[in-house]
PDB file of C-alpha atoms in Angstrom:
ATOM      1  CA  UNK F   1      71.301  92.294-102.944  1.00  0.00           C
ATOM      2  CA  UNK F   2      73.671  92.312-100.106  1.00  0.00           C
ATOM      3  CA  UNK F   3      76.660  91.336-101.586  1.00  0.00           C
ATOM      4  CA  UNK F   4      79.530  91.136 -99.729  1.00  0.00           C
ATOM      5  CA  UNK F   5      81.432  94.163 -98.536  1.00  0.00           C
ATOM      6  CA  UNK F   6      85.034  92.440 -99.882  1.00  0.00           C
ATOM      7  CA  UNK F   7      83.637  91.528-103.602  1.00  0.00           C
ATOM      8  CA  UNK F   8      83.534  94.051-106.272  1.00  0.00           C
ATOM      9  CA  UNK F   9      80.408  94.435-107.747  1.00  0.00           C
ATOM     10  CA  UNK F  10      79.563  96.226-103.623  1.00  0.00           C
ATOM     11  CA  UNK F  11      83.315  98.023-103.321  1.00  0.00           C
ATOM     12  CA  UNK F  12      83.174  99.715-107.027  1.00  0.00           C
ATOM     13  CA  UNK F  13      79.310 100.737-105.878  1.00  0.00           C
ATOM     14  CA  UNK F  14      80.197 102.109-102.760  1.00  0.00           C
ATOM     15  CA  UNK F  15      83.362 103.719-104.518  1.00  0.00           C
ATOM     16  CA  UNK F  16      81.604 105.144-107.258  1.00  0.00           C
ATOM     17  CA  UNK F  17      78.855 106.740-104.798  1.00  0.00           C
ATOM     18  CA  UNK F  18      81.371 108.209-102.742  1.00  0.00           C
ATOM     19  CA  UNK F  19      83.434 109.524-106.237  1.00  0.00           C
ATOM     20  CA  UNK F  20      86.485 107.701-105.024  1.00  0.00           C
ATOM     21  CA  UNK F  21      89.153 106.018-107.249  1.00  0.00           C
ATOM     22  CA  UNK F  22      88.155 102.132-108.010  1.00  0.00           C
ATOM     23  CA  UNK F  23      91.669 100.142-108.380  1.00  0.00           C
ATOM     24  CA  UNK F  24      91.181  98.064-111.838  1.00  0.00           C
ATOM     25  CA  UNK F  25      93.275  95.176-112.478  1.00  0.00           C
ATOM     26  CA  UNK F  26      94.046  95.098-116.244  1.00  0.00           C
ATOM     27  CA  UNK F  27      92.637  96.190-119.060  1.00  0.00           C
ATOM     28  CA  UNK F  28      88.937  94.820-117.825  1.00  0.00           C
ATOM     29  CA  UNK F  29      88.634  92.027-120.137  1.00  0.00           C
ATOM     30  CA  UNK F  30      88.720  89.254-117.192  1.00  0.00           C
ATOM     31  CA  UNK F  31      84.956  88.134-116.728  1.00  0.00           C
ATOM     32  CA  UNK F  32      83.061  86.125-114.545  1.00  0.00           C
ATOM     33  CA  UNK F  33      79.881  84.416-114.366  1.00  0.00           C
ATOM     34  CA  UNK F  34      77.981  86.715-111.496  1.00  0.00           C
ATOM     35  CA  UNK F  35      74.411  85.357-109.717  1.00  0.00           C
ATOM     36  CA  UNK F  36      71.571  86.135-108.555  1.00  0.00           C
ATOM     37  CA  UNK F  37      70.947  85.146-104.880  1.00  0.00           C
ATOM     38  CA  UNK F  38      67.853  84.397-105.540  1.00  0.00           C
ATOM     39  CA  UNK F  39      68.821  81.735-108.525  1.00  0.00           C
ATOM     40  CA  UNK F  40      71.163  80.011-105.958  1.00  0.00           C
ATOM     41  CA  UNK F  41      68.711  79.473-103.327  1.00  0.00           C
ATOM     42  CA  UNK F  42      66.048  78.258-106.065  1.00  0.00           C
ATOM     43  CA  UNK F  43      69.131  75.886-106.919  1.00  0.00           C
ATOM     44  CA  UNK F  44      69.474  74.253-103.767  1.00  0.00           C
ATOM     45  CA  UNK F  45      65.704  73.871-103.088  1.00  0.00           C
ATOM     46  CA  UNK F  46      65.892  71.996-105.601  1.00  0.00           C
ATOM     47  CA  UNK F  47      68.672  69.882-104.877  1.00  0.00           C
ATOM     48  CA  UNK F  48      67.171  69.265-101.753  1.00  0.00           C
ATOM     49  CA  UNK F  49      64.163  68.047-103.073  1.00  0.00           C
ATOM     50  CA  UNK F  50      66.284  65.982-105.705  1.00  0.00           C
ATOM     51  CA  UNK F  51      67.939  64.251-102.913  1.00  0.00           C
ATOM     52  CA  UNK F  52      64.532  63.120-101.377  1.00  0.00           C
ATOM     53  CA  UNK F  53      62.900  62.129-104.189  1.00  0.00           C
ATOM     54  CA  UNK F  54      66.300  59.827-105.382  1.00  0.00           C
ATOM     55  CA  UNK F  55      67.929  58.883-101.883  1.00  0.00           C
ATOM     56  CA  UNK F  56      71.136  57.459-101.782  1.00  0.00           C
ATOM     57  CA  UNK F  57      71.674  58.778-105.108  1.00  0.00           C
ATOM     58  CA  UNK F  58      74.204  62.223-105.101  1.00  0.00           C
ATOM     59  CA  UNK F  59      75.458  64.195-107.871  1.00  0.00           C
ATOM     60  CA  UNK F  60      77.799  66.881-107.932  1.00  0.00           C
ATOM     61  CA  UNK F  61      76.012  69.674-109.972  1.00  0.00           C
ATOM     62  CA  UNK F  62      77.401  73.917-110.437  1.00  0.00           C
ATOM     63  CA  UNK F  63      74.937  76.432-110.015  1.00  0.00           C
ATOM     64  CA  UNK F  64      75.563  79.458-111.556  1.00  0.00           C
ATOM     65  CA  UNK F  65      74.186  81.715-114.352  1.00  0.00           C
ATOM     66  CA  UNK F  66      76.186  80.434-116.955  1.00  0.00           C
ATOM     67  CA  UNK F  67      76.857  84.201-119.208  1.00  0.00           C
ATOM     68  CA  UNK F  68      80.015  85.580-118.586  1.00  0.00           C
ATOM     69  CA  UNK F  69      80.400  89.531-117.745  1.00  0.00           C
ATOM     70  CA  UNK F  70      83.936  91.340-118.265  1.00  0.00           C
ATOM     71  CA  UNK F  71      84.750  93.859-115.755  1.00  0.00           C
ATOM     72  CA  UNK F  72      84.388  96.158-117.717  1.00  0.00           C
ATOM     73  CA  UNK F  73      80.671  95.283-118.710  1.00  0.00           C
ATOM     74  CA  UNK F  74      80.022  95.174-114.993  1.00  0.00           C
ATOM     75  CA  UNK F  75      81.644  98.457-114.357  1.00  0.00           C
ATOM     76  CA  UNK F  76      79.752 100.344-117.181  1.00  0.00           C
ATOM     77  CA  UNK F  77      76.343  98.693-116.089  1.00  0.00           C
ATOM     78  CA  UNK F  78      76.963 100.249-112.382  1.00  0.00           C
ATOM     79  CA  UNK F  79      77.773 103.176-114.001  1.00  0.00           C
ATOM     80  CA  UNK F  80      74.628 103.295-116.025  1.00  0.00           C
ATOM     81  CA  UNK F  81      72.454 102.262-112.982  1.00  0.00           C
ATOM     82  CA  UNK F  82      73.949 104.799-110.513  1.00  0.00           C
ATOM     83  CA  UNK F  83      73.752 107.583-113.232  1.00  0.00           C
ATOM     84  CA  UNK F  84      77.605 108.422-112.452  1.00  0.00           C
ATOM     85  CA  UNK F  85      81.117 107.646-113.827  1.00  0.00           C
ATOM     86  CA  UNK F  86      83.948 105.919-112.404  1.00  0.00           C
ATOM     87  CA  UNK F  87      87.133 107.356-111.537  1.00  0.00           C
ATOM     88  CA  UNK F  88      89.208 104.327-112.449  1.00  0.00           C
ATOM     89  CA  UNK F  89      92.586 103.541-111.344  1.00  0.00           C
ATOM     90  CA  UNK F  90      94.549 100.913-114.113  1.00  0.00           C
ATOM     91  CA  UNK F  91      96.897  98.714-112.536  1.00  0.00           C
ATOM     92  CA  UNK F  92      98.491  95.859-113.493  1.00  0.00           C
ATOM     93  CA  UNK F  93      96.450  92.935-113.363  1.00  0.00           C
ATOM     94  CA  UNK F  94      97.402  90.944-109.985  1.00  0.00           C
ATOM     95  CA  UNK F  95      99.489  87.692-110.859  1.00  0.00           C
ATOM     96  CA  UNK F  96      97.352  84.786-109.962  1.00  0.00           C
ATOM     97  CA  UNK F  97      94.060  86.344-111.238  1.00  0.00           C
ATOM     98  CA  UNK F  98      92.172  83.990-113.902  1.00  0.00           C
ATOM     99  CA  UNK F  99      91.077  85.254-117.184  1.00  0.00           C
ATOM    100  CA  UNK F 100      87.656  83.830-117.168  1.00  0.00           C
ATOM    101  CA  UNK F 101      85.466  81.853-114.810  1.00  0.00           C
ATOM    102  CA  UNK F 102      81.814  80.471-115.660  1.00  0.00           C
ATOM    103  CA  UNK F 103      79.122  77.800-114.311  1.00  0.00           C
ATOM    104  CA  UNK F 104      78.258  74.764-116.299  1.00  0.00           C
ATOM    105  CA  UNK F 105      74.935  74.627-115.678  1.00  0.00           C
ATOM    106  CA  UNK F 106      74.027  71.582-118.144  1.00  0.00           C
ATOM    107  CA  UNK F 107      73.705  68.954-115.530  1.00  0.00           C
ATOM    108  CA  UNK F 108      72.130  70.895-113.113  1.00  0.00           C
ATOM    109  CA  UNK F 109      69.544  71.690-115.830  1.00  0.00           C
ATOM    110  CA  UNK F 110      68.916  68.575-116.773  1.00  0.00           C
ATOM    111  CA  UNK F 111      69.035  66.838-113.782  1.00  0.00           C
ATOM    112  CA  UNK F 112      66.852  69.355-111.014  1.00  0.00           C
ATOM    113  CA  UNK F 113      65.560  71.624-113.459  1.00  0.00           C
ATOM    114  CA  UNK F 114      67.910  74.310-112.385  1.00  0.00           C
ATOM    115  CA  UNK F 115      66.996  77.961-114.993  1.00  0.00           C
ATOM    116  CA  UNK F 116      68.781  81.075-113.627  1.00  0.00           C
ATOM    117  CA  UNK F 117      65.623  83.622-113.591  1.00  0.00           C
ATOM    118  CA  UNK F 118      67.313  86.576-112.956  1.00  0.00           C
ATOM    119  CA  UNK F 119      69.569  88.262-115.687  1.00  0.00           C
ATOM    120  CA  UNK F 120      73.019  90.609-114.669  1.00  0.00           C
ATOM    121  CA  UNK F 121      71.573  93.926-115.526  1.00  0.00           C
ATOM    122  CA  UNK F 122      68.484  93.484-113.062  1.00  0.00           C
ATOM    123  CA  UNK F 123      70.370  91.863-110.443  1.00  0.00           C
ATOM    124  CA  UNK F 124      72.809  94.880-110.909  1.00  0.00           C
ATOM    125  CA  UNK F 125      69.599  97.077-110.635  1.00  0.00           C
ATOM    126  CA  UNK F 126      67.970  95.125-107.702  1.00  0.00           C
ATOM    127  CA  UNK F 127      71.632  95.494-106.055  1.00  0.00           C
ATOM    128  CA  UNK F 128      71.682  99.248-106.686  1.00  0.00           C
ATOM    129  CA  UNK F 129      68.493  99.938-105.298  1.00  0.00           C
ATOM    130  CA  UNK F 130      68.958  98.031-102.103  1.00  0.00           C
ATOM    131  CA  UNK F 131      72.543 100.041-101.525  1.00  0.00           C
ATOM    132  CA  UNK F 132      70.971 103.038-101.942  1.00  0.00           C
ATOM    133  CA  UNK F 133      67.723 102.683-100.228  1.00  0.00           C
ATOM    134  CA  UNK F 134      69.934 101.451 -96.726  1.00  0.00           C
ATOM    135  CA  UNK F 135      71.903 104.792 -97.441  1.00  0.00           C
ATOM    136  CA  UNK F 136      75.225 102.791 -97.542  1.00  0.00           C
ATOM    137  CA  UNK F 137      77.975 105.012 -97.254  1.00  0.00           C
TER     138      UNK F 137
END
């Protein structure tokens, strides 16, 4: 929970619970590989501990969750979860934007024993209840 107020998974919530218009960027096919806090911080515990146990020796690893999400897919699940519909604005998508972006967790697997524990729709769920139970609005 407590996603930043700038990033969209937070603006289309608070847009949707307020039954405002959410600008979308193209056609909703872009996607992105979305986390769990809690699967990030579980990450670098245990690339801390990594570091101890093999000093001098540094890797570069990506945490992440590895399964990619269109915008759309994200929209509908907040959708779903807040039990209301979206009043979408289409617009162009925004030069610059990238189609897709995802983690490659392999080495971070292999090497710290890195395993995302928390899927998109209950992170989207855990989200939902956490902006609604502050009363965000």
């Amino acid at each position: 929970p407590r996603q930043r107020p700038d990033l969209a998974i937070y603006k289309f919530t608070k847009l949707i619970t307020e039954e405002k218009e959410i600008p979308f960027y193209g056609d909703g096919s872009t996607s992105r590989d979305y986390t769990y806090i809690d699967d990030i911080i579980d990450g670098i515990l245990k690339s801390i501990n990594y570091i101890e146990s093999n000093s001098n020796l540094y890797e570069i690893i990506n945490l992440g969750e590895s399964e990619v999400i269109s915008l759309n897919e994200m929209l509908s699940s907040l959708e779903i979860t807040l039990k209301k519909s979206a009043i979408k604005k289409n617009l162009p998508m925004q030069p610059g934007d990238v189609l897709k972006t995802n983690a490659d967790i392999t080495k971070a697997k292999t090497l710290i024993g890195y395993k995302p524990a928390t899927n998109f729709q209950n992170g989207i769920k855990n989200f939902v209840e956490w902006f609604l139970r502050n009363d965000i609005q």
